[in-house]
Amino acid sequence: MGYKVAVVGATGNVGREMLDILAERGFPADEVVALASRRSQGTEVSFGDKTLKVKALEGYDFAGTDICLMSAGGNVSKDFSPKIAAQGCVVIDNSSAWRYDADVPLIVPEVNADAVSGFTKKNIIANPNCSTAQLVVALKPLHDAATIKRVVVSTYQSVSGAGKEGMDELFTQSRAVFVADEVEKKKFTKRIAFNVIPHIDVFMEDGSTKEEWKVMAETKKMLDPKIKVTCTAVRVPVFIGHSEAVNIEFEKEITAEEAREILREAPGCLVIDKREDGGYITPYESAGEDATYISRIREDQTVDNGLNIWVVSDNLRKGAALNAVQIAELLVNRGLLKQSRAA
């Protein structure tokens, strides 16, 4: 007997990706329900070779539902997730609403799978920020090998991280540039077409943005609170795929070759690192792929035990939908869920 799974926010970029990945990976579900706001009720979405009609989240009865993949934003999650969890359904939430709650595990399965057992406190599990997810997949095996002291990361984040509106804005602005129309900005604070914007999320008192703070706080929660992390988050005119230039300082000596071998063996990582033209991964090639790609592995001669790496991943998949489905698989594989008897 399989499980009953609900996908909330099924009409959004990440929600649709969740449905695709559940089907692709053959998740053991007897029933999958697509949910969204009332205005999307009746919309059709794809699930493998099937078509699902979207139902309204408001008033939906989650009794008998085993897992809810929640991708409807922080405010919706704050309101609905505790109510869903109270009906015995485990919520795997993609927003920032629960990531920093001490009673909610923040999980990347390749990094801290054992922490998932803490979900019983609130019946909620948090998915990390998209830029953090790929970062910790790359950092974890290196930290285990040589103990990371400090990380400096600069992100190059695609517009899909800002949702469909972000992708639409890049498309319409790019077209406007080519036909010499006026370039209008709605979603982003400055023009994104043929430009980069060093500003993601709101500004904080210390001059950092909330996105930069998320990378720091989430890396510490999942990997090690002693690691010092600083980040500059930048939006770039790429549709899908986040990239990161990462400088790492270790307590122990580690060479580039040692790091390359460690990362080649690490779960979720794929090393593409030839020191030649095109011997590295760009976000274009990562789109639609599950791996966290690592390139440009080299020693930093300016500090003791320092490395530079280039990390690229599809932010809609590993940064969001894939990671959520992997958490659901983790619950199933560890026998942490009771199978639905509603089938």
Short mmCIF file of C-alpha atoms in Angstrom, two decimals:
data_model
loop_
_atom_site.label_atom_id
_atom_site.label_comp_id
_atom_site.label_asym_id
_atom_site.label_seq_id
_atom_site.Cartn_x
_atom_site.Cartn_y
_atom_site.Cartn_z
CA MET A 1 0.00 0.00 0.00
CA GLY A 2 1.38 3.39 -1.00
CA TYR A 3 1.11 6.89 0.40
CA LYS A 4 -1.19 9.83 -0.15
CA VAL A 5 0.70 13.00 -1.05
CA ALA A 6 -0.59 16.56 -1.37
CA VAL A 7 1.31 19.26 -3.27
CA VAL A 8 0.34 22.78 -2.15
CA GLY A 9 1.18 25.53 -4.63
CA ALA A 10 0.87 23.05 -7.49
CA THR A 11 0.43 25.75 -10.15
CA GLY A 12 3.73 27.53 -9.32
CA ASN A 13 7.20 26.86 -10.73
CA VAL A 14 8.31 24.74 -7.78
CA GLY A 15 4.95 23.01 -7.30
CA ARG A 16 4.91 21.82 -10.91
CA GLU A 17 8.51 20.66 -10.52
CA MET A 18 7.52 18.72 -7.39
CA LEU A 19 4.83 16.87 -9.35
CA ASP A 20 7.29 16.10 -12.15
CA ILE A 21 9.92 14.78 -9.75
CA LEU A 22 7.45 12.64 -7.77
CA ALA A 23 6.52 10.99 -11.08
CA GLU A 24 10.11 10.77 -12.41
CA ARG A 25 11.44 9.10 -9.27
CA GLY A 26 8.50 6.73 -8.91
CA PHE A 27 7.62 7.90 -5.41
CA PRO A 28 5.39 5.23 -3.80
CA ALA A 29 2.17 7.24 -3.86
CA ASP A 30 -1.25 5.70 -4.38
CA GLU A 31 -2.76 9.15 -4.66
CA VAL A 32 -1.33 12.61 -5.42
CA VAL A 33 -3.51 15.68 -4.88
CA ALA A 34 -2.71 19.10 -6.42
CA LEU A 35 -3.75 22.05 -4.24
CA ALA A 36 -3.57 25.83 -4.65
CA SER A 37 -5.58 28.94 -3.85
CA ARG A 38 -9.24 29.20 -4.80
CA ARG A 39 -8.45 31.27 -7.89
CA SER A 40 -6.49 28.32 -9.32
CA GLN A 41 -9.20 25.76 -8.57
CA GLY A 42 -9.93 23.64 -11.64
CA THR A 43 -6.60 24.42 -13.33
CA GLU A 44 -5.01 21.32 -14.83
CA VAL A 45 -1.43 20.31 -14.02
CA SER A 46 0.66 17.38 -15.23
CA PHE A 47 1.71 14.44 -13.08
CA GLY A 48 3.64 11.94 -15.16
CA ASP A 49 1.31 10.82 -17.93
CA LYS A 50 -1.72 11.94 -15.93
CA THR A 51 -3.47 15.27 -15.58
CA LEU A 52 -4.61 16.47 -12.16
CA LYS A 53 -7.29 19.07 -11.51
CA VAL A 54 -6.23 21.54 -8.88
CA LYS A 55 -8.33 21.67 -5.73
CA ALA A 56 -8.61 24.58 -3.28
CA LEU A 57 -6.34 24.47 -0.24
CA GLU A 58 -8.90 26.35 1.85
CA GLY A 59 -11.16 23.82 3.51
CA TYR A 60 -9.30 20.75 2.20
CA ASP A 61 -9.38 17.83 4.65
CA PHE A 62 -5.87 16.41 5.20
CA ALA A 63 -7.06 13.47 7.30
CA GLY A 64 -5.61 10.36 5.63
CA THR A 65 -2.91 12.36 3.80
CA ASP A 66 0.61 11.24 4.71
CA ILE A 67 2.83 13.97 3.26
CA CYS A 68 2.19 17.56 2.25
CA LEU A 69 4.80 19.20 0.02
CA MET A 70 4.20 22.88 0.73
CA SER A 71 5.33 25.47 -1.81
CA ALA A 72 2.92 28.35 -1.42
CA GLY A 73 5.03 30.99 0.33
CA GLY A 74 5.82 31.83 3.94
CA ASN A 75 2.56 33.47 4.93
CA VAL A 76 0.45 30.58 3.64
CA SER A 77 2.75 28.09 5.34
CA LYS A 78 2.62 29.90 8.69
CA ASP A 79 -1.15 29.81 8.55
CA PHE A 80 -1.80 26.34 7.14
CA SER A 81 1.18 24.11 8.04
CA PRO A 82 0.37 23.75 11.77
CA LYS A 83 -3.27 22.95 10.92
CA ILE A 84 -2.21 20.34 8.36
CA ALA A 85 0.36 18.87 10.74
CA ALA A 86 -2.27 18.62 13.49
CA GLN A 87 -4.25 16.26 11.22
CA GLY A 88 -1.35 13.79 11.23
CA CYS A 89 0.12 14.81 7.88
CA VAL A 90 3.86 15.58 7.76
CA VAL A 91 4.51 18.96 6.11
CA ILE A 92 7.71 19.44 4.09
CA ASP A 93 7.81 23.19 3.65
CA ASN A 94 9.76 25.02 0.96
CA SER A 95 9.38 28.55 2.39
CA SER A 96 11.45 30.33 5.03
CA ALA A 97 8.60 30.19 7.57
CA TRP A 98 9.97 27.32 9.69
CA ARG A 99 13.68 27.09 8.86
CA TYR A 100 14.90 28.84 11.98
CA ASP A 101 12.49 27.18 14.43
CA ALA A 102 14.51 25.04 16.87
CA ASP A 103 11.73 22.42 16.87
CA VAL A 104 11.70 22.07 13.07
CA PRO A 105 14.52 20.13 11.38
CA LEU A 106 16.12 21.86 8.38
CA ILE A 107 17.16 19.06 6.06
CA VAL A 108 19.34 18.37 3.05
CA PRO A 109 19.43 14.54 2.91
CA GLU A 110 23.05 14.35 1.70
CA VAL A 111 24.12 16.59 4.60
CA ASN A 112 22.14 15.93 7.80
CA ALA A 113 19.70 13.09 7.19
CA ASP A 114 19.77 11.92 10.82
CA ALA A 115 18.25 15.22 11.99
CA VAL A 116 14.99 14.34 10.21
CA SER A 117 13.81 12.30 13.19
CA GLY A 118 13.14 15.58 15.03
CA PHE A 119 10.10 16.25 12.84
CA THR A 120 7.75 14.69 15.39
CA LYS A 121 7.85 17.81 17.59
CA LYS A 122 5.73 19.80 15.13
CA ASN A 123 5.20 17.37 12.23
CA ILE A 124 6.95 19.94 10.01
CA ILE A 125 10.26 19.67 8.14
CA ALA A 126 11.88 22.69 6.49
CA ASN A 127 13.55 22.83 3.09
CA PRO A 128 16.52 25.24 2.99
CA ASN A 129 16.94 28.29 0.84
CA CYS A 130 17.81 27.35 -2.75
CA SER A 131 21.27 28.90 -2.62
CA THR A 132 22.06 27.21 0.71
CA ALA A 133 21.01 23.73 -0.45
CA GLN A 134 23.63 23.41 -3.18
CA LEU A 135 26.26 25.10 -1.04
CA VAL A 136 26.01 22.64 1.88
CA VAL A 137 25.96 19.62 -0.46
CA ALA A 138 29.41 20.74 -1.64
CA LEU A 139 30.70 21.82 1.79
CA LYS A 140 29.64 18.79 3.86
CA PRO A 141 32.20 16.22 2.55
CA LEU A 142 34.99 18.83 2.69
CA HIS A 143 34.04 19.77 6.26
CA ASP A 144 34.11 16.11 7.28
CA ALA A 145 37.59 15.77 5.79
CA ALA A 146 39.36 18.95 6.91
CA THR A 147 36.99 21.01 9.17
CA ILE A 148 35.85 24.29 7.65
CA LYS A 149 36.66 27.48 9.60
CA ARG A 150 35.30 30.14 7.26
CA VAL A 151 33.31 30.39 4.03
CA VAL A 152 33.04 33.41 1.73
CA VAL A 153 30.37 32.90 -0.93
CA SER A 154 29.23 35.12 -3.79
CA THR A 155 26.05 33.92 -5.46
CA TYR A 156 24.92 34.35 -9.06
CA GLN A 157 21.21 33.56 -8.69
CA SER A 158 18.80 33.01 -11.57
CA VAL A 159 15.51 34.86 -11.91
CA SER A 160 13.48 31.67 -11.38
CA GLY A 161 14.40 32.04 -7.72
CA ALA A 162 11.98 34.97 -7.74
CA GLY A 163 9.18 32.84 -9.21
CA LYS A 164 7.31 33.06 -12.49
CA GLU A 165 7.18 36.86 -12.24
CA GLY A 166 10.98 36.99 -12.20
CA MET A 167 11.25 34.81 -15.29
CA ASP A 168 8.59 36.83 -17.09
CA GLU A 169 10.39 40.07 -16.27
CA LEU A 170 13.69 38.87 -17.71
CA PHE A 171 11.93 37.69 -20.87
CA THR A 172 9.90 40.87 -21.43
CA GLN A 173 12.79 43.19 -20.63
CA SER A 174 15.16 41.29 -22.95
CA ARG A 175 12.63 41.48 -25.75
CA ALA A 176 12.10 45.19 -25.08
CA VAL A 177 15.85 45.84 -25.40
CA PHE A 178 16.00 44.10 -28.79
CA VAL A 179 13.04 45.98 -30.26
CA ALA A 180 14.00 49.30 -28.61
CA ASP A 181 10.88 49.45 -26.43
CA GLU A 182 10.84 50.98 -22.97
CA VAL A 183 12.20 48.56 -20.36
CA GLU A 184 9.71 48.28 -17.49
CA LYS A 185 10.62 46.91 -14.08
CA LYS A 186 8.04 45.43 -11.72
CA LYS A 187 9.51 42.47 -9.85
CA PHE A 188 13.11 43.61 -9.43
CA THR A 189 14.46 46.87 -8.03
CA LYS A 190 16.55 47.55 -11.15
CA ARG A 191 16.54 46.32 -14.71
CA ILE A 192 17.59 42.65 -14.82
CA ALA A 193 18.01 42.21 -18.60
CA PHE A 194 21.73 42.43 -19.48
CA ASN A 195 22.45 43.52 -15.91
CA VAL A 196 23.21 42.11 -12.45
CA ILE A 197 21.57 43.23 -9.20
CA PRO A 198 23.44 42.87 -5.86
CA HIS A 199 20.19 42.75 -3.92
CA ILE A 200 17.97 39.74 -3.09
CA ASP A 201 15.25 40.01 -0.43
CA VAL A 202 15.02 42.90 2.06
CA PHE A 203 17.88 44.86 3.61
CA MET A 204 18.80 44.27 7.24
CA GLU A 205 20.28 46.68 9.79
CA ASP A 206 23.88 45.60 9.22
CA GLY A 207 23.64 46.22 5.46
CA SER A 208 23.24 42.55 4.56
CA THR A 209 20.16 41.35 2.73
CA LYS A 210 17.85 38.68 4.16
CA GLU A 211 19.03 36.27 1.43
CA GLU A 212 22.62 36.65 2.58
CA TRP A 213 21.58 36.14 6.20
CA LYS A 214 19.66 32.96 5.23
CA VAL A 215 22.80 31.42 3.70
CA MET A 216 24.73 32.13 6.89
CA ALA A 217 22.07 30.98 9.38
CA GLU A 218 21.06 27.85 7.46
CA THR A 219 24.64 26.69 6.82
CA LYS A 220 25.35 26.97 10.53
CA LYS A 221 22.15 25.11 11.49
CA MET A 222 22.72 22.23 9.09
CA LEU A 223 26.50 21.93 9.01
CA ASP A 224 28.20 23.41 12.07
CA PRO A 225 27.40 26.50 14.18
CA LYS A 226 31.13 27.22 14.56
CA ILE A 227 31.67 27.89 10.84
CA LYS A 228 32.00 31.58 9.97
CA VAL A 229 29.99 32.42 6.84
CA THR A 230 29.74 35.62 4.85
CA CYS A 231 27.75 36.02 1.64
CA THR A 232 27.01 38.47 -1.16
CA ALA A 233 23.86 37.47 -3.05
CA VAL A 234 23.46 38.68 -6.63
CA ARG A 235 20.59 38.25 -9.11
CA VAL A 236 21.79 37.58 -12.67
CA PRO A 237 19.96 37.43 -16.04
CA VAL A 238 19.78 33.63 -16.17
CA PHE A 239 16.44 31.81 -16.27
CA ILE A 240 17.29 28.64 -14.31
CA GLY A 241 20.34 27.60 -12.29
CA HIS A 242 22.16 29.23 -9.39
CA SER A 243 25.95 29.55 -9.37
CA GLU A 244 28.27 30.27 -6.48
CA ALA A 245 31.92 31.28 -6.19
CA VAL A 246 32.99 29.82 -2.85
CA ASN A 247 36.19 30.52 -0.93
CA ILE A 248 36.79 28.08 1.94
CA GLU A 249 39.33 28.20 4.77
CA PHE A 250 40.02 24.93 6.62
CA GLU A 251 41.57 24.01 9.97
CA LYS A 252 43.51 21.12 8.42
CA GLU A 253 45.60 20.97 5.29
CA ILE A 254 43.74 19.92 2.13
CA THR A 255 44.97 20.08 -1.45
CA ALA A 256 42.88 20.75 -4.54
CA GLU A 257 43.48 17.19 -5.71
CA GLU A 258 42.34 15.76 -2.37
CA ALA A 259 39.21 17.94 -2.48
CA ARG A 260 38.51 16.82 -6.05
CA GLU A 261 38.67 13.15 -5.05
CA ILE A 262 36.50 13.69 -1.95
CA LEU A 263 33.83 15.53 -3.96
CA ARG A 264 33.86 12.89 -6.71
CA GLU A 265 32.79 10.31 -4.12
CA ALA A 266 30.31 12.56 -2.27
CA PRO A 267 26.54 11.97 -2.58
CA GLY A 268 24.75 14.49 -4.79
CA CYS A 269 27.99 15.96 -6.15
CA LEU A 270 29.28 15.77 -9.70
CA VAL A 271 32.76 17.12 -10.40
CA ILE A 272 33.33 18.60 -13.86
CA ASP A 273 36.73 20.22 -13.54
CA LYS A 274 39.00 20.18 -16.55
CA ARG A 275 41.48 23.01 -16.75
CA GLU A 276 40.67 23.81 -20.33
CA ASP A 277 38.19 25.84 -22.37
CA GLY A 278 34.67 24.73 -21.43
CA GLY A 279 35.89 22.26 -18.81
CA TYR A 280 33.45 23.51 -16.18
CA ILE A 281 29.68 23.71 -15.63
CA THR A 282 27.51 26.77 -16.19
CA PRO A 283 23.89 27.20 -15.07
CA TYR A 284 22.62 26.54 -18.60
CA GLU A 285 23.91 22.96 -18.44
CA SER A 286 22.58 22.39 -14.92
CA ALA A 287 18.95 23.14 -15.82
CA GLY A 288 16.82 20.02 -15.53
CA GLU A 289 19.57 18.07 -13.75
CA ASP A 290 19.60 16.76 -10.17
CA ALA A 291 23.30 17.04 -9.34
CA THR A 292 25.19 19.76 -7.56
CA TYR A 293 28.06 20.44 -9.97
CA ILE A 294 31.48 21.49 -8.76
CA SER A 295 34.15 23.03 -10.99
CA ARG A 296 37.22 25.30 -10.78
CA ILE A 297 38.64 23.52 -7.71
CA ARG A 298 41.92 25.22 -6.84
CA GLU A 299 44.04 26.23 -3.88
CA ASP A 300 43.89 29.76 -2.47
CA GLN A 301 47.50 30.85 -1.99
CA THR A 302 46.53 33.88 0.14
CA VAL A 303 45.58 31.86 3.25
CA ASP A 304 46.70 28.66 4.94
CA ASN A 305 44.52 25.69 3.97
CA GLY A 306 42.34 27.60 1.53
CA LEU A 307 40.37 26.45 -1.51
CA ASN A 308 38.22 28.07 -4.18
CA ILE A 309 35.37 26.16 -5.83
CA TRP A 310 32.56 26.95 -8.29
CA VAL A 311 29.19 25.38 -7.42
CA VAL A 312 26.23 25.21 -9.83
CA SER A 313 22.80 23.60 -9.51
CA ASP A 314 19.24 23.81 -10.82
CA ASN A 315 17.60 25.92 -8.12
CA LEU A 316 14.10 24.66 -8.89
CA ARG A 317 15.23 21.06 -8.41
CA LYS A 318 17.98 20.60 -5.79
CA GLY A 319 17.27 24.05 -4.42
CA ALA A 320 13.60 23.29 -3.87
CA ALA A 321 11.46 20.53 -5.41
CA LEU A 322 14.00 17.70 -5.61
CA ASN A 323 15.21 18.28 -2.06
CA ALA A 324 11.61 18.19 -0.76
CA VAL A 325 10.93 14.89 -2.54
CA GLN A 326 14.24 13.48 -1.24
CA ILE A 327 13.12 14.36 2.29
CA ALA A 328 9.84 12.51 1.65
CA GLU A 329 11.85 9.51 0.40
CA LEU A 330 13.98 9.70 3.53
CA LEU A 331 10.86 9.48 5.72
CA VAL A 332 9.64 6.46 3.76
CA ASN A 333 12.99 4.65 3.64
CA ARG A 334 13.54 5.06 7.38
CA GLY A 335 10.04 3.86 8.20
CA LEU A 336 9.12 7.17 9.83
CA LEU A 337 5.69 7.39 8.17
CA LYS A 338 2.63 5.30 8.71
CA GLN A 339 1.21 4.30 5.38
CA SER A 340 -2.15 5.81 4.53
CA ARG A 341 -5.05 3.42 4.99
CA ALA A 342 -7.33 5.55 2.84
CA ALA A 343 -6.32 3.78 -0.38
#
